[in-house]
Amino acid sequence: MIRLGRASGVHRDLRDWMPGGSRAALGLFAENNGSSTSSSAAALLSASVCRSPLVVGVTALAAGDNKLLRRAPGFDVALVDEAGQMAVPAVLGPLLRARSFVLVGDHYQLPPLSVAVAPFLDENESGGGERGNGESGENDGAPPESLFRRLCEAHPQAVIPLRRQYRMSRDIQRVANELVYCGALRAGSKEVARRKLELNFAGGEKTSPSPSSSSPSVSAAASAFVASPPWLKAALDPRRRVVFLSTPGIAGHAGDSRSGDGFANQAEAALVGAVARGLLAGGVSGSEIVAISPYRTQVAALAKASTNNCWSSVESLTVDKCQGRDREAVLLSLVRCNKKLEPGRPLTDWRRVNVAATRARSKLVVVGHEGTTGRVPALRSLWEMARREGWVVEVPAEALAEVEIEVEEVEEEEKGKVKGEEVEKEDEKKKKKKKTIKTTAADLAFAGRDWGALPADEADEGAE
């Protein structure tokens, strides 16, 4: 095997397979000091392809432009991953270099991304440009559908559905089946179906200590967990693989706000932060948690909240940028909450909802206003399912005070920046006098017990 491309764009685990690397096929290019432009290097590649089986790893765009591949003989097979996200010109490069091809992808997720098309959404959606609506024959400024989708629909006899999945636990898989796949997905093993977060207390052992333990740290952790609000306990419960935090109870503070051409929801950012801090306190690595939203403006709000409130190790991404990735825990902020019950256009694309719901391996937490987001058919179906399964956790009116992040404080902070240093100092004095219940990472450490009743279907765990 050999991996072609710029070192800066190649994963560090694959760099040894690059030209000049210790594991590159047959020591290829070693005598050329890694040069990928010399005629001798091209001759070596050509000879290697002819002499023995060779796997060349390269991006789709580079496959059509790489100088070495131009001079190499044709390949037997081109295997193209994430083909559902590629526009036709991008995917043609590798296909033209092989006698046959295999496209791997999912056209039930987001279509190709284009930064050159005319915008067709009046809101700030995720990604670096605009996504197409996937409908061919419509001149609405959207990019054309992928070759993958075209061929799937034109030649269904050539399609091989991969029904076994090895990412999602059973309940998260059920969400995907309800939303898109009509029950077709199956867990690849019992271990996958039973997957759940392993939450520790204060970073200790994975056992569940007794509250009567003589260890002061264990007792403090157990006490802190018992003192945590019930809604947060329910959201953190590792047996609840899917949780919908419903915000009508704090609707007066959880409204969306327009910023430029996008929307943000500071209250939802606060709730996401509380769950993130709880997971971190339970021993989940920040690299295994991601906070996502369909709005770039909300992603910026989440990133700011994470920096200010002790969960900066958790990455914040748009739904579009999260496609193709997965994490142990995904915290999804739906953002929209308003008196007119307008859900906005980014949420109306069921493929975006599908991507958002299928990034999690063990834990999916959705934060949103059911009345507003439930106006979208796909989301209405998910809210109804969550109600049936007992996955909905109602967020009470006092929740924002419990996590010590209030929309009013955020607004006061912004006003202080405008009015100058003196006003900022005055605001700081007021904040010091204000008594609130502060929930920190240490406070949220818990002993792994007293989770309450199991979901109704827990006894059926691992049936797959």
Coordinates of C-alpha atoms in Angstrom, one line a residue, residues 168-177 241-242 328 357-364 391:
M168 CA -25.0 2.8 17.2
S169 CA -26.4 1.2 20.3
R170 CA -29.9 -0.3 20.1
D171 CA -32.0 2.8 20.9
I172 CA -30.0 5.2 18.7
Q173 CA -30.4 2.6 15.9
R174 CA -34.1 2.7 16.5
V175 CA -34.2 6.4 16.0
A176 CA -32.5 6.0 12.6
N177 CA -34.9 3.2 11.7
R241 CA -29.1 6.0 25.4
V242 CA -31.5 8.6 24.0
E328 CA -19.6 8.2 22.1
A357 CA -29.3 11.6 14.9
T358 CA -26.8 9.0 13.7
R359 CA -23.4 10.4 14.9
A360 CA -23.7 9.0 18.4
R361 CA -22.4 5.6 19.4
S362 CA -23.7 5.3 23.0
K363 CA -25.5 8.5 24.0
L364 CA -27.7 11.0 22.1
W391 CA -37.1 9.3 26.5

